[in-house]
Each structure stands twice: as structure tokens, then as C-alpha cells.
Coordinates of C-alpha atoms in Angstrom, one line a residue:
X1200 CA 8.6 8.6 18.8
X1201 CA 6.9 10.9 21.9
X1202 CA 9.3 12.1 24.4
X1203 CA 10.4 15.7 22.8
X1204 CA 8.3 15.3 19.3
X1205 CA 6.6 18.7 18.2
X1206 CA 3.8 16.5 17.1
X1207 CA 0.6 15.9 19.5
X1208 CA -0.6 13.2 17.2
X1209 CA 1.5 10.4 15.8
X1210 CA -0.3 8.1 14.0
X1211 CA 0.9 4.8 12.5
X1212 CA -0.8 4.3 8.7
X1213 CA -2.1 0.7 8.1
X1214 CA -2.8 0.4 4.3
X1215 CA -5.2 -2.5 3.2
X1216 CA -5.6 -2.6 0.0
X1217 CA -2.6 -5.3 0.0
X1218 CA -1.7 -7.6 2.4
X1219 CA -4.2 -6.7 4.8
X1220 CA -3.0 -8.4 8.4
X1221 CA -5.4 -10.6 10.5
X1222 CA -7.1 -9.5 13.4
X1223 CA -5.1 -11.6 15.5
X1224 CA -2.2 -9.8 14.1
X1225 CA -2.7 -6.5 15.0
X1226 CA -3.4 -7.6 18.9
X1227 CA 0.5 -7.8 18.6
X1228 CA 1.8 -4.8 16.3
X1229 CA -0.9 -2.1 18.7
X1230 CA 1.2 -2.4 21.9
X1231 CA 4.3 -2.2 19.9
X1232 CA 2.9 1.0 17.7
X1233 CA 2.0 2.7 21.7
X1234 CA 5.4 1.7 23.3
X1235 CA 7.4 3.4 20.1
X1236 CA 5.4 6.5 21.1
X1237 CA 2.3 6.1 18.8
X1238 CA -1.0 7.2 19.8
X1239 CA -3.5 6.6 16.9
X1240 CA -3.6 4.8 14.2
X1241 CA -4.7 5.4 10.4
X1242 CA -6.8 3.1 9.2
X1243 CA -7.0 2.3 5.5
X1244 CA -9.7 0.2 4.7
X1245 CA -10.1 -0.2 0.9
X1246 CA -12.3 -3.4 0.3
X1247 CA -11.3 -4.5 3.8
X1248 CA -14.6 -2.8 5.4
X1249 CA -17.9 -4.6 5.4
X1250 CA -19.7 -2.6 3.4
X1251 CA -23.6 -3.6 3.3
X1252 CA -26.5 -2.9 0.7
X1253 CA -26.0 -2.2 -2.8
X1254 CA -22.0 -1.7 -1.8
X1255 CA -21.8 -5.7 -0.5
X1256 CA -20.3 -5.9 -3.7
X1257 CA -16.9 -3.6 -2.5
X1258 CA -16.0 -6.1 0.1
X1259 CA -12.9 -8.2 -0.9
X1260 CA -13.0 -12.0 -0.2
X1261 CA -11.5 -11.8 3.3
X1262 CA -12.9 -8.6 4.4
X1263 CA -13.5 -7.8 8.2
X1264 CA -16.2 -8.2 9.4
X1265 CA -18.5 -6.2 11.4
X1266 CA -17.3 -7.8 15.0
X1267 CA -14.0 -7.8 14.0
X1268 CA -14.1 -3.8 13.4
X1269 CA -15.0 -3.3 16.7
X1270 CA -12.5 -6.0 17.9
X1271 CA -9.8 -3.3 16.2
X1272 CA -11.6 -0.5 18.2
X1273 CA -11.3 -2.3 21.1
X1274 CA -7.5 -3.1 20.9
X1275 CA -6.6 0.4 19.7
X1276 CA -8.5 1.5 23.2
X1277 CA -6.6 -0.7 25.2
X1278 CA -3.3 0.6 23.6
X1279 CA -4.1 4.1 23.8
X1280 CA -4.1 4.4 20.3
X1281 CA -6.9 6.6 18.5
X1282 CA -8.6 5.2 15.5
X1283 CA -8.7 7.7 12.1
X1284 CA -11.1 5.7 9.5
X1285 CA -9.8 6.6 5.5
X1286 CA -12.5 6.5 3.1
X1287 CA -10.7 7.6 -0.3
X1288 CA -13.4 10.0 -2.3
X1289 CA -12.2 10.9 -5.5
X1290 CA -9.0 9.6 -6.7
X1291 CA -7.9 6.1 -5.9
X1292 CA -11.1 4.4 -6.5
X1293 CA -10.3 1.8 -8.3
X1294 CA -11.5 -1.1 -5.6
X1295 CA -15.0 0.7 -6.1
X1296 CA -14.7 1.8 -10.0
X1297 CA -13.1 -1.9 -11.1
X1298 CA -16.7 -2.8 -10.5
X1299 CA -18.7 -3.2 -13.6
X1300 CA -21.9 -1.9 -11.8
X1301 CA -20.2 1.7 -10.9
X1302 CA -18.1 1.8 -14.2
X1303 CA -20.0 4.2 -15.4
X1304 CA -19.2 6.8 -12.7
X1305 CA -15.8 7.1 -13.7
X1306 CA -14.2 10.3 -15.0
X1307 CA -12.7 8.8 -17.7
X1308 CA -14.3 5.3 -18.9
X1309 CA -10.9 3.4 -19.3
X1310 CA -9.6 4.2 -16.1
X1311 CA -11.1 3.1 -12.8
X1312 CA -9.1 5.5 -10.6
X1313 CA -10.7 8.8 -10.5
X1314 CA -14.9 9.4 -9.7
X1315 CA -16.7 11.7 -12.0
X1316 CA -17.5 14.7 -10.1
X1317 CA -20.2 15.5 -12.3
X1318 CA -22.5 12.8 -11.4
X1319 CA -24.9 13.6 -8.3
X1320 CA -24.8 9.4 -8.0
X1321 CA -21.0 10.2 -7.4
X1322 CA -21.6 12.1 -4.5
X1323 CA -24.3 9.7 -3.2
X1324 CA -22.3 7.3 -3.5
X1325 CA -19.5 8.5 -1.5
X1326 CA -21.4 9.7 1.1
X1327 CA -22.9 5.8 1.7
X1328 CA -19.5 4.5 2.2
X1329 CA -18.8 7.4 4.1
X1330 CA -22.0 6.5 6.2
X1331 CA -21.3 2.8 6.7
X1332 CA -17.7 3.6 7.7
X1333 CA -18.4 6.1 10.4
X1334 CA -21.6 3.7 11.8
X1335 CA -18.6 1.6 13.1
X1336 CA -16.5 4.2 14.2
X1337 CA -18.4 6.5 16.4
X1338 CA -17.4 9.1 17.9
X1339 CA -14.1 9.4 15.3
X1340 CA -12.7 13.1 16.0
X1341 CA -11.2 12.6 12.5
X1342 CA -12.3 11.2 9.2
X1343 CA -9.6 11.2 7.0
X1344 CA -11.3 11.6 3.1
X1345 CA -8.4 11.1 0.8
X1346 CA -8.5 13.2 -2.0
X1347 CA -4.8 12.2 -3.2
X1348 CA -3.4 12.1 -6.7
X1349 CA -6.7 12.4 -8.7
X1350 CA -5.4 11.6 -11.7
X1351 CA -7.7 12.8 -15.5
X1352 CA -9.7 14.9 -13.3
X1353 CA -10.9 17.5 -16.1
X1354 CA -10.7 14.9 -19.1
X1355 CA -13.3 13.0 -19.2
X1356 CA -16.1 14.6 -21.8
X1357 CA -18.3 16.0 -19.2
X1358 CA -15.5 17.7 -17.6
X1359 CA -14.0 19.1 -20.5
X1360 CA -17.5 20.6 -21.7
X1361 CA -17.6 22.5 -18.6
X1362 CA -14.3 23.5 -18.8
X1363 CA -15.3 25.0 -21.9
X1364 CA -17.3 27.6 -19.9
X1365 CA -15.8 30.8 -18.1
X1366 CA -14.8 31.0 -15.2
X1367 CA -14.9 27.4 -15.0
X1368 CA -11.2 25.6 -13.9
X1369 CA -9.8 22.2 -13.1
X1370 CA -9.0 23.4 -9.4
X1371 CA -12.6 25.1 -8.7
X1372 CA -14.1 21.0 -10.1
X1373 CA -11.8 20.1 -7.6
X1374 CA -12.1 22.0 -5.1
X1375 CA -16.0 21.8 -5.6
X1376 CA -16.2 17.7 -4.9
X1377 CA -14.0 18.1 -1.8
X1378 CA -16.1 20.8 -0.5
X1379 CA -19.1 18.7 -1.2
X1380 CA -17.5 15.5 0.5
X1381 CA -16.3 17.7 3.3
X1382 CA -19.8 19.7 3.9
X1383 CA -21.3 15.6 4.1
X1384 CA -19.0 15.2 7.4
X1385 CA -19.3 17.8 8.9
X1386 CA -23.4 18.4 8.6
X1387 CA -23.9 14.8 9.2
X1388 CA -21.0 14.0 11.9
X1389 CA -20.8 17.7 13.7
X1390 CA -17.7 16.5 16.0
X1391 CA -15.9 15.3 12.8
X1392 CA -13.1 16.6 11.3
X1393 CA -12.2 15.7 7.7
X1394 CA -8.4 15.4 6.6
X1395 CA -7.3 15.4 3.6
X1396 CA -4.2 14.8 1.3
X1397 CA -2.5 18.1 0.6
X1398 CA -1.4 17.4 -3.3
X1399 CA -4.6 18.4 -5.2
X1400 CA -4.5 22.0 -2.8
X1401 CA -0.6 22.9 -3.8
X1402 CA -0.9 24.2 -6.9
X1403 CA -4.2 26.2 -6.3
X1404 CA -3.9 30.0 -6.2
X1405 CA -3.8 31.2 -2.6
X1406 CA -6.9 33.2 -3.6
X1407 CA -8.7 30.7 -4.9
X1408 CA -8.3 28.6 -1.9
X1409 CA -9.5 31.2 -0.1
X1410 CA -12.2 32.0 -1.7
X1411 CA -13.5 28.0 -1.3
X1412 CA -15.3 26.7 1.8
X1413 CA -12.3 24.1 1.8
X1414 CA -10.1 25.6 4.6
X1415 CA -13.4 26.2 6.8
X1416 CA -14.0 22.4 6.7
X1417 CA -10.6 20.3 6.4
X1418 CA -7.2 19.6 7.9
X1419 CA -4.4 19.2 5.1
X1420 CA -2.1 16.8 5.5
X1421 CA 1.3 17.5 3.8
X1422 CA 2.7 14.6 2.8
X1423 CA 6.1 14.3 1.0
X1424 CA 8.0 10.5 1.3
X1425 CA 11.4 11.8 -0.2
X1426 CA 15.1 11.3 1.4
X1427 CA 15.7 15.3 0.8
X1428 CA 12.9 17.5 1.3
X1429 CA 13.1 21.0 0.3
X1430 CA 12.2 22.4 4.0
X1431 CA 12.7 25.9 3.2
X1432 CA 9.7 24.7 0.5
X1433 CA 7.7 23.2 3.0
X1434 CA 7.4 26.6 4.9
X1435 CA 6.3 28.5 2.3
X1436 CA 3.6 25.9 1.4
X1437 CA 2.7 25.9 5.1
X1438 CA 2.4 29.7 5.5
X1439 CA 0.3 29.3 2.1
X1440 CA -1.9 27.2 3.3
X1441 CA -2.1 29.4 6.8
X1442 CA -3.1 32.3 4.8
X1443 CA -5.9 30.6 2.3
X1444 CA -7.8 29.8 6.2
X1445 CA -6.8 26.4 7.1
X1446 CA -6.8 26.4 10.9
X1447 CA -4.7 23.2 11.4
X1448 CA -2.2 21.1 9.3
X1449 CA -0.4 17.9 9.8
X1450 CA 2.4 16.1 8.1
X1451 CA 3.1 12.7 6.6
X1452 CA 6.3 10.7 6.5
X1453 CA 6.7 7.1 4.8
X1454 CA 7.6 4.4 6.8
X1455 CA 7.9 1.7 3.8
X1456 CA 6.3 1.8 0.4
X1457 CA 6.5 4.9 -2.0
X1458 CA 10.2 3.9 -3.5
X1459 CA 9.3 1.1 -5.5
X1460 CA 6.4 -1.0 -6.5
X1461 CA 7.8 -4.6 -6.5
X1462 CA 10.2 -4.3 -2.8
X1463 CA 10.3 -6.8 -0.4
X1464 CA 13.1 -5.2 1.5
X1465 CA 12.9 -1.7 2.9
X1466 CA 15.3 0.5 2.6
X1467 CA 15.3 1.9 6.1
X1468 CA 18.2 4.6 5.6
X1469 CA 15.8 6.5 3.2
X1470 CA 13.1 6.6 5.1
X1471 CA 14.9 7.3 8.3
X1472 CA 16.3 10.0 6.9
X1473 CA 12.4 11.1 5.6
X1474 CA 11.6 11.1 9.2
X1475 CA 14.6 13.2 10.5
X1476 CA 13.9 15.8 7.7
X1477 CA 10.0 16.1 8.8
X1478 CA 11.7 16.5 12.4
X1479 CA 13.5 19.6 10.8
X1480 CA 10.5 21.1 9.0
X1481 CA 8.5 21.3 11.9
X1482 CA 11.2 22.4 14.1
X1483 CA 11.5 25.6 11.8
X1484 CA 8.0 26.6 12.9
X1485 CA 6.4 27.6 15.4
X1486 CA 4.8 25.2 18.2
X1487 CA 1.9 23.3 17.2
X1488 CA 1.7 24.7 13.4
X1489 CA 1.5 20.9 12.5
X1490 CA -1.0 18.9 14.6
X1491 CA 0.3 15.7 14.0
X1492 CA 2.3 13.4 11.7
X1493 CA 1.3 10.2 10.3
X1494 CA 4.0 7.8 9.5
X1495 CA 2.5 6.1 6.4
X1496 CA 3.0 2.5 5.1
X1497 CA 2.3 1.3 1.6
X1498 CA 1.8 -2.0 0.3
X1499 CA 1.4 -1.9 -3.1
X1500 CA 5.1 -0.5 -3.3
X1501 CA 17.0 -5.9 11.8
X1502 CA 17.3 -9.0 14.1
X1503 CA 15.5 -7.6 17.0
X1504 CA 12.4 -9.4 18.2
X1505 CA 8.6 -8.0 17.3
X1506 CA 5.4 -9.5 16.2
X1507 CA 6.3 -10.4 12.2
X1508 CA 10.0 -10.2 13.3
X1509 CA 10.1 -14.0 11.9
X1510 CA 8.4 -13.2 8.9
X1511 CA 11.1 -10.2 8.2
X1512 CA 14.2 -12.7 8.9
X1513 CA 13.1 -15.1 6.5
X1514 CA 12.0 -12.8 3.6
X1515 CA 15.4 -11.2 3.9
X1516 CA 16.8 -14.6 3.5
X1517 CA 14.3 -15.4 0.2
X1518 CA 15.5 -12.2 -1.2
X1519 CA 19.0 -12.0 -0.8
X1520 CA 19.4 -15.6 -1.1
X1521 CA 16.9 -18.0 -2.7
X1522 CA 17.3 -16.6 -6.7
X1523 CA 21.2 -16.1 -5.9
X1524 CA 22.0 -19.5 -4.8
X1525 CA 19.6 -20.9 -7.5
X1526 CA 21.6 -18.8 -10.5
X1527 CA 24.6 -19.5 -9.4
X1528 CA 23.8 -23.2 -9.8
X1529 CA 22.5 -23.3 -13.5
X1530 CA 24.3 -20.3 -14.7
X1531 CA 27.6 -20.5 -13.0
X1532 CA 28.1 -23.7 -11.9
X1533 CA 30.7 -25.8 -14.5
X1534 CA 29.1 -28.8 -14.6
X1535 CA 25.5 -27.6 -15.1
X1536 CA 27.0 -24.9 -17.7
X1537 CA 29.5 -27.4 -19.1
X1538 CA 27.6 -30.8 -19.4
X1539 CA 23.9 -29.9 -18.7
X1540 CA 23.3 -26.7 -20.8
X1541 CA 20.3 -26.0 -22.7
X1542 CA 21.7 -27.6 -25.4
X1543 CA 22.4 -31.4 -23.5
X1544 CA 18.7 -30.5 -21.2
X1545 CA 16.7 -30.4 -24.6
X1546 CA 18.0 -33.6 -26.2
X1547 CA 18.5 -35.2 -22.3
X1548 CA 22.4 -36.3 -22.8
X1549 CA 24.3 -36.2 -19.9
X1550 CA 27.5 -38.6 -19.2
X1551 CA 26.3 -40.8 -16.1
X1552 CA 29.7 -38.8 -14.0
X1553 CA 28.3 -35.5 -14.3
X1554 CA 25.1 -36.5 -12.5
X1555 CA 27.0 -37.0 -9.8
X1556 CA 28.5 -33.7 -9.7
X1557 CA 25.1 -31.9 -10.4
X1558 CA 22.0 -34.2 -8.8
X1559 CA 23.7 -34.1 -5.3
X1560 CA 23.7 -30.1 -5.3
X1561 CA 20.6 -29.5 -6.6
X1562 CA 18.6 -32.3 -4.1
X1563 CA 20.4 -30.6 -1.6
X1564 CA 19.1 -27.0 -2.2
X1565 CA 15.8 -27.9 -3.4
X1566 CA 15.7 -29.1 0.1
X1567 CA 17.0 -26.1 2.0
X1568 CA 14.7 -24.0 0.1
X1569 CA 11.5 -26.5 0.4
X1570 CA 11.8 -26.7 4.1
X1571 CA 12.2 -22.9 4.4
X1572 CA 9.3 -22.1 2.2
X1573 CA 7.0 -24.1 4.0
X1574 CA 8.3 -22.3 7.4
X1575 CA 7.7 -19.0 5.8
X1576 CA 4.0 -20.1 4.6
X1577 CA 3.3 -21.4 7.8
X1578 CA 4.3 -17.9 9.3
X1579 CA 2.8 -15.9 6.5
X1580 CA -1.0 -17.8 6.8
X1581 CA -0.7 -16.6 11.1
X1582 CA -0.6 -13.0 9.8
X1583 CA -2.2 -12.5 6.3
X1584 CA -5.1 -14.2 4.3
X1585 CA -4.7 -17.6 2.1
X1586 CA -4.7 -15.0 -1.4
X1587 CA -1.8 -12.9 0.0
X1588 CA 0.0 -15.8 0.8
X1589 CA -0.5 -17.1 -2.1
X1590 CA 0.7 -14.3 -4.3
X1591 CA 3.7 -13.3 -2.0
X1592 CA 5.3 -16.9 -2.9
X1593 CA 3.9 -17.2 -6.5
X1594 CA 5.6 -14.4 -7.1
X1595 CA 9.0 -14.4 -4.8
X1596 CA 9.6 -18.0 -4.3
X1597 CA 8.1 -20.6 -6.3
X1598 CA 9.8 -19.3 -9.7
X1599 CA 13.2 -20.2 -8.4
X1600 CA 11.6 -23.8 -7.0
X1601 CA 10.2 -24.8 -10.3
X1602 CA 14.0 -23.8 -11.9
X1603 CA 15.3 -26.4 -9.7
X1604 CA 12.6 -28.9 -10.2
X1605 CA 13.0 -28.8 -14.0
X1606 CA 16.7 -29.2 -13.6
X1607 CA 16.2 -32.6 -11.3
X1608 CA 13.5 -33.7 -13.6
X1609 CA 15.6 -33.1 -16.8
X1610 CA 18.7 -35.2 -14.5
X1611 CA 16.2 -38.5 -14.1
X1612 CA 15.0 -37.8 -18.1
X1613 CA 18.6 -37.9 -19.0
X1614 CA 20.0 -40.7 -17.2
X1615 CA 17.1 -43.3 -17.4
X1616 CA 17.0 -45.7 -20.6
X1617 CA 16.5 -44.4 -23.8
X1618 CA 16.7 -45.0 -27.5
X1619 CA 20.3 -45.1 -29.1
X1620 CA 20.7 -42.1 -31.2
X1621 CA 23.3 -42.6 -32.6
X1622 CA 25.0 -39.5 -30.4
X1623 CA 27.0 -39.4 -28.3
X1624 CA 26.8 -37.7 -25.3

């Protein structure tokens, strides 16, 4: 990933708000992240970060603690890997909005993603987490504030009264928060620079950017996770942005995540070819237009050996194989279709041959796929946190177990004693 890249910075994105990895855990993925050519990471916290005071309540059940921040510090310094904290500030703040204590500082009530900009307890409250996140990261050169995909900004009723009032638009509210988030950093944190997601800037008039304080105080990062990027595009935006004032800009590719919400397989051809295309947009520019590029991986969205490698070989073999193999046993099978159906499983009548065509099979795979789910909850519980664990086979493996389960205990129904009927099977 170094070598000939035409970005200084590469940073590897860790998302948290799903699936956040242990401790232990990243002690192995850091020296793989630097030996790929990696030299910082992006850290998203979400309800990961000990927050303290009247924001205890943000921390999720597992959260890091304290110690164990600084025991992240500490192995990104031994691999050579700078730390960039994320602290999301506007949109995306549903881990802090869900709360019934800060509903009330949403834009719009029903919807717990985007923060009322109005509100001077808005701002206040931002700039406490903003506070407790850079107390355990001093010295950050960057603070990365989000600012992504603020969804109903302008549409909640405070908003749309002062939208009422000229000159008054949806891009100068915007553009007023984030110059109010980004004046915190830099007054309070002088050696602090704040990035921010580019998506909420496109659109704005190149005037009006420029006639902000926002390219005197932030870094854009253009992001785009697509297999065909317009390139040609992505120069215009970038000579856009060059001209509104912004002194630096970086890029964003997607490693995984963004191209589906419920994968557990990633489709590595798109977002190789993501990468490639970046490659090409910044190879159209002049040196050292783009800063850096974070490679960004999203949770809620080969063979060779690496730390998780074991956990990759046998989800690949729970999703290409586990709901297969179990269809094609109560759907396909003859004997199951034939002399177990729906019809013979309600009433349990089964002639005492079939069992022994069906009971074998099925013991037999609920097996094979018992013994492998236990060896992929063992290697699951060394990386993640009992509730990810939890979910990941509630919802990927335990559906096909209980198919098969029902299915035996239908079998031992159906062949054990039972009142004469008058039917026969």
C-alpha cells in the first residue's frame, strides 16, 4: 500500500459501532495494517469510548475503557501507525440521540440521526464529547468530526421557521454548525486539525463556501465507495473545493461495507477495483493535491493466513454452505419431500422405512454443523464481545440449526407410540 502511492497518509478505518474487536485483537491486525503499507489508523469510536459525567450514559455495555484507550495508543506507536479519533457531530447520532435524555435535541423528534443545530445545548454537547475524546488522545494532529449524510437537516420546525427568513439557506445552517464544531478544535486544541466528510460541502455554491470560515479550519475528505467513479468528476470537485480555500484534501475508499447492509462475504472485486480507481483520480493531479486516503470499513453493511483469518474460513463456509445443505434436505430431498412433508410433520405419520432414509441424514448434519458452530463461537468470543457473538449466530446460524432440530424432533414424535387413528400412514 506504500511503495509508489501518491498518498502520504494511508489510514486503515476501524468502525465501532458494530462488532467492535477486543483489545487483544487489534495487538494482531496493527502489525498487519503497518506491513501492508499503513501508517495510521481511523478510529471510530461510537459508544465504544468511555465517556464520563452526564455522557456515562453513551457508553455501550462493553465499551473500552480508559486503560484500554491508551493500550490502543500504545500499540498503534509501536506499529508506526498514527491514531485519528472520529467523533461524529451532526449527522449519525443516533448512539447519542437514541437516548431518551438527549431526545429532545434532535432535528426532527422521530428520528434520532441528525442534532438540532439550533440548540446552544447541541453545541455544548458536542464539544464535551469532543473534550473527553481528545483528553485521551493528546497530541492528535487530526480530529476527524464527521459531518456525513445529515439527513432532515432543515425540517425540523425550528429550522424551517428560520428558513422562512432571507437570506437564510439549508447550506449556510450547515455550514454554520460545522464552523462552530470546527472553531471548538481549533481554539481549544491549536495543533489540531479537523477533517471532515466531503458530502454536505458538494452541493454548496463555490461562493458560498468561500465566503464561510469552513475551508480556513477543515480538511475534506472525499469519499466515494463505488466500483466506477466518475474521475473526470472527481477533479472538478477537487479544483472546487481548491478554489472555495481548502488548503488540503484527502480521499476515502471502502475496504468492506457500503454495498449491502446484511453481507457476510465481501465482495473484494468491487472494492479492489474502488481502490484502483482512487489510484487513477489522484494520479490525474498534481503531487500531494490529496494528503492521504483512508481505506474505510463498515460494519453495519482468501486462504492466506492473518489474525481473523479463521474466523473468515469458517463464515465463508456458514454462508455458502450451512442454509444450502440444510434446504436441500427438507426441500429437495425425496424422502423428506415425499413421506415427511408438512402435511405427514403436522399429523406425525411417517412409515417406520422412511425414518431410516431421513433420521440418519439429518443426525449426521446437525452434527457437522453443531461441531462447527461451536468452533466458530469459540473463535468469534477471542475477537468480539458476548452481544456480537450472540447476534452474528442468532442471525446467520442458529435459524438453519433449529430447521434441523424440528425436523429430528418431528422424526422421534412420529415414530414413537401413538393413538390409532384410524389413518394410515
Amino acid at each position: 500500500m506504500s511503495g509508489s502511492s501518491p498518498f502520504k497518509m494511508r489510514l486503515v478505518h476501524l468502525d465501532l459501532k458494530g462488532a467492535p474487536p477486543k483489545v487483544c485483537y487489534l495487538s494482531e491486525i496493527f502489525p498487519l495494517f503497518r506491513a501492508l503499507g499503513a501508517n495510521g489508523v481511523l478510529i471510530e469510536y461510537e459508544d465504544m469510548f468511555p465517556y464520563e459525567g452526564h455522557l456515562r450514559l453513551l457508553r455501550a455495555k462493553h465499551a473500552y475503557s480508559p486503560s484500554e484507550i491508551k493500550e490502543i495508543l500504545h500499540l498503534a506507536t509501536l506499529n508506526e501507525l498514527e491514531v485519528i479519533p472520529l467523533v461524529q457531530t451532526f449527522g449519525h447520532m443516533e448512539f447519542v440521540l437514541k437516548h431518551e435524555a438527549l431526545a429532545h435535541l434532535r432535528e426532527v423528534a422521530r428520528f434520532p440521526n441528525t442534532l438540532n443545530p439550533h440548540k446552544e445545548e447541541s453545541l455544548a454537547l458536542v464539544r464535551t464529547m469532543i473534550d473527553q475524546v481528545m483528553e485521551l488522545h493528546p497530541g492528535a494532529r487530526w480530529l476527524h468530526v464527521g459531518c456525513d449524510e445529515v439527513y432532515y437537516l432543515g425540517e425540523g420546525e425550528t429550522s424551517r421557521q428560520w428558513l422562512q427568513q432571507e437570506p437564510n439557506s439549508k447550506a449556510g445552517l450547515c455550514l454554520s454548525h460545522m464552523e462552530a464544531v470546527a472553531s471548538h478544535v481549533r481554539a481549544r486544541y491549536p495543533t489540531t486539525t479537523p477533517l471532515m466528510w466531503d458530502d454536505m460541502l458538494r452541493d454548496i455554491p463555490e461562493d458560498q463556501l468561500s465566503g464561510s470560515r469552513v475551508p480556513q479550519l477543515v480538511e475534506p475528505v472525499l469519499w466515494d465507495y463505488g466500483a466506477d467513479l466518475d474521475i473526470h468528476g472527481k477533479a472538478l470537485l477537487v479544483e472546487k473545493y481548491q478554489k472555495s480555500g481548502f488548503s488540503w484534501l484527502w480521499a476515502a475508499s471502502a475496504f468492506k461495507g457500503a454495498t449491502g447492509v446484511n453481507q457476510s462475504l465481501t465482495p473484494i472485486e468491487h472494492h479492489l477495483r474502488n481502490h484502483l480507481q482512487w489510484l487513477q483520480v489522484a494520479g490525474s493531479m498534481p503531487a500531494d493535491t490529496l494528503r492521504g486516503i483512508i481505506l474505510t470499513g463498515w460494519q453495519s453493511e482468501g486462504a492466506s493466513s492473518f489474525p481473523g483469518s479463521d474466523i473468515l474460513a469458517l463464515v465463508i463456509q456458514v454462508s455458502l454452505h450451512l442454509c444450502s445443505s440444510v434446504d436441500a434436505l427438507l426441500e429437495r430431498d425425496r424422502y423428506v419431500t415425499g413421506w415427511f412433508s408438512a402435511y405427514h410433520r403436522r399429523r406425525k405419520l411417517i412409515h417406520p422405512v422412511m425414518i431410516e432414509h431421513i433420521q440418519p441424514q439429518a443426525l449426521s448434519l446437525l452434527a457437522r454443523w453443531d461441531a462447527l458452530a461451536g468452533e466458530l463461537e469459540a473463535a468469534l468470543q477471542r475477537v468480539f464481545y458476548p452481544d456480537t457473538v450472540e447476534e452474528w449466530l442468532e442471525e446467520n446460524v442458529h435459524p438453519s440449526l433449529r430447521r434441523l432440530q424440528a425436523l429430528l424432533q418431528d422424526l422421534g414424535e412420529a415414530a414413537g407410540p401413538r393413538q390409532d387413528s384410524g389413518q394410515d400412514p
